[in-house]
C-alpha atoms as a PDB file:
ATOM      1  CA  MET A   1     -41.678  15.934  -2.629  1.00  0.00           C
ATOM      2  CA  LEU A   2     -39.028  13.521  -3.827  1.00  0.00           C
ATOM      3  CA  LEU A   3     -36.503  16.327  -4.226  1.00  0.00           C
ATOM      4  CA  GLU A   4     -37.209  17.571  -0.687  1.00  0.00           C
ATOM      5  CA  ALA A   5     -36.558  14.105   0.709  1.00  0.00           C
ATOM      6  CA  ALA A   6     -33.650  13.048  -1.499  1.00  0.00           C
ATOM      7  CA  SER A   7     -31.455  16.142  -1.299  1.00  0.00           C
ATOM      8  CA  PRO A   8     -30.900  15.973   2.493  1.00  0.00           C
ATOM      9  CA  LEU A   9     -30.146  12.239   2.221  1.00  0.00           C
ATOM     10  CA  VAL A  10     -27.546  12.786  -0.489  1.00  0.00           C
ATOM     11  CA  ALA A  11     -26.036  15.729   1.399  1.00  0.00           C
ATOM     12  CA  ALA A  12     -25.848  13.733   4.630  1.00  0.00           C
ATOM     13  CA  THR A  13     -24.201  10.822   2.802  1.00  0.00           C
ATOM     14  CA  LEU A  14     -21.557  13.108   1.306  1.00  0.00           C
ATOM     15  CA  VAL A  15     -20.893  14.763   4.665  1.00  0.00           C
ATOM     16  CA  ALA A  16     -20.583  11.355   6.348  1.00  0.00           C
ATOM     17  CA  ALA A  17     -18.116  10.140   3.717  1.00  0.00           C
ATOM     18  CA  GLY A  18     -16.034  13.305   4.033  1.00  0.00           C
ATOM     19  CA  THR A  19     -16.106  13.173   7.817  1.00  0.00           C
ATOM     20  CA  ALA A  20     -15.039   9.528   7.855  1.00  0.00           C
ATOM     21  CA  TYR A  21     -12.116  10.271   5.570  1.00  0.00           C
ATOM     22  CA  GLY A  22     -11.140  13.324   7.647  1.00  0.00           C
ATOM     23  CA  ILE A  23     -11.227  11.361  10.895  1.00  0.00           C
ATOM     24  CA  CYS A  24      -9.267   8.558   9.287  1.00  0.00           C
ATOM     25  CA  VAL A  25      -6.547  10.962   8.191  1.00  0.00           C
ATOM     26  CA  LEU A  26      -6.512  12.985  11.419  1.00  0.00           C
ATOM     27  CA  THR A  27      -6.176   9.929  13.661  1.00  0.00           C
ATOM     28  CA  VAL A  28      -3.627   7.977  11.665  1.00  0.00           C
ATOM     29  CA  LYS A  29      -1.394  10.866  10.563  1.00  0.00           C
ATOM     30  CA  PRO A  30      -0.178  11.877  14.063  1.00  0.00           C
ATOM     31  CA  MET A  31       0.322   8.293  15.276  1.00  0.00           C
ATOM     32  CA  ALA A  32       1.946   6.786  12.191  1.00  0.00           C
ATOM     33  CA  PRO A  33       5.685   6.878  11.621  1.00  0.00           C
ATOM     34  CA  ALA A  34       7.062   9.382   9.108  1.00  0.00           C
ATOM     35  CA  GLY A  35       6.628   8.319   5.511  1.00  0.00           C
ATOM     36  CA  THR A  36       3.447   6.350   6.094  1.00  0.00           C
ATOM     37  CA  PRO A  37       1.058   6.821   3.166  1.00  0.00           C
ATOM     38  CA  THR A  38      -2.226   8.609   3.795  1.00  0.00           C
ATOM     39  CA  PRO A  39      -4.922   6.049   4.611  1.00  0.00           C
ATOM     40  CA  VAL A  40      -7.752   5.502   2.175  1.00  0.00           C
ATOM     41  CA  LEU A  41     -11.162   4.092   3.064  1.00  0.00           C
ATOM     42  CA  GLY A  42     -11.908   0.764   1.442  1.00  0.00           C
ATOM     43  CA  HIS A  43     -14.534   0.018  -1.149  1.00  0.00           C
ATOM     44  CA  VAL A  44     -16.700  -1.725   1.463  1.00  0.00           C
ATOM     45  CA  TYR A  45     -17.313   1.602   3.223  1.00  0.00           C
ATOM     46  CA  TYR A  46     -18.469   3.285   0.042  1.00  0.00           C
ATOM     47  CA  LEU A  47     -20.623   0.306  -0.933  1.00  0.00           C
ATOM     48  CA  THR A  48     -22.274   0.408   2.490  1.00  0.00           C
ATOM     49  CA  MET A  49     -22.941   4.132   2.176  1.00  0.00           C
ATOM     50  CA  GLY A  50     -24.348   3.673  -1.335  1.00  0.00           C
ATOM     51  CA  ALA A  51     -26.548   0.768  -0.271  1.00  0.00           C
ATOM     52  CA  GLY A  52     -27.937   2.764   2.643  1.00  0.00           C
ATOM     53  CA  LEU A  53     -28.684   5.685   0.342  1.00  0.00           C
ATOM     54  CA  ALA A  54     -30.350   3.402  -2.212  1.00  0.00           C
ATOM     55  CA  ILE A  55     -32.506   1.717   0.431  1.00  0.00           C
ATOM     56  CA  SER A  56     -33.552   5.089   1.845  1.00  0.00           C
ATOM     57  CA  LEU A  57     -34.504   6.364  -1.606  1.00  0.00           C
ATOM     58  CA  ALA A  58     -36.436   3.154  -2.296  1.00  0.00           C
ATOM     59  CA  VAL A  59     -38.466   3.633   0.890  1.00  0.00           C
ATOM     60  CA  ILE A  60     -39.219   7.211  -0.125  1.00  0.00           C
ATOM     61  CA  LEU A  61     -40.284   6.097  -3.609  1.00  0.00           C
ATOM     62  CA  MET A  62     -42.580   3.428  -2.138  1.00  0.00           C
ATOM     63  CA  THR A  63     -44.367   5.983   0.039  1.00  0.00           C
ATOM     64  CA  LEU A  64     -45.003   8.479  -2.771  1.00  0.00           C
ATOM     65  CA  PRO A  65     -48.171   6.737  -4.091  1.00  0.00           C
ATOM     66  CA  LEU A  66     -49.640   6.722  -0.579  1.00  0.00           C
ATOM     67  CA  LEU A  67     -48.803  10.383  -0.190  1.00  0.00           C
ATOM     68  CA  GLY A  68     -50.464  11.096  -3.535  1.00  0.00           C
ATOM     69  CA  ARG A  69     -53.699   9.434  -2.388  1.00  0.00           C
ATOM     70  CA  ILE A  70     -53.717  11.219   0.950  1.00  0.00           C
ATOM     71  CA  THR A  71     -53.148  14.644  -0.563  1.00  0.00           C
ATOM     72  CA  ALA A  72     -55.459  14.274  -3.586  1.00  0.00           C
ATOM     73  CA  PRO A  73     -57.990  17.116  -3.932  1.00  0.00           C
ATOM     74  CA  GLY A  74     -60.886  14.615  -3.665  1.00  0.00           C
ATOM     75  CA  SER A  75     -59.770  13.418  -0.244  1.00  0.00           C
ATOM     76  CA  ALA A  76     -59.368  16.879   1.273  1.00  0.00           C
ATOM     77  CA  ARG A  77     -62.034  17.734   3.859  1.00  0.00           C
ATOM     78  CA  PHE A  78     -63.221  21.266   4.367  1.00  0.00           C
ATOM     79  CA  GLU A  79     -65.413  21.796   7.377  1.00  0.00           C
END
């Protein structure tokens, strides 16, 4: 269950980071004068992305015990 929840979060984080860098380059490159270095996202952006990913994974980890109790064979009802 953890793998099913964590892999989309990690993939979405990587796509968001790549998209942000691509947009940063595509918007600055045409407007900047010739010879301007390619912009680089700051460490604050990556820290924010990492913190969001860590908080999301922590929420998933906190719900796993509840999920285990709900789906235990003893709590299943067959009628």
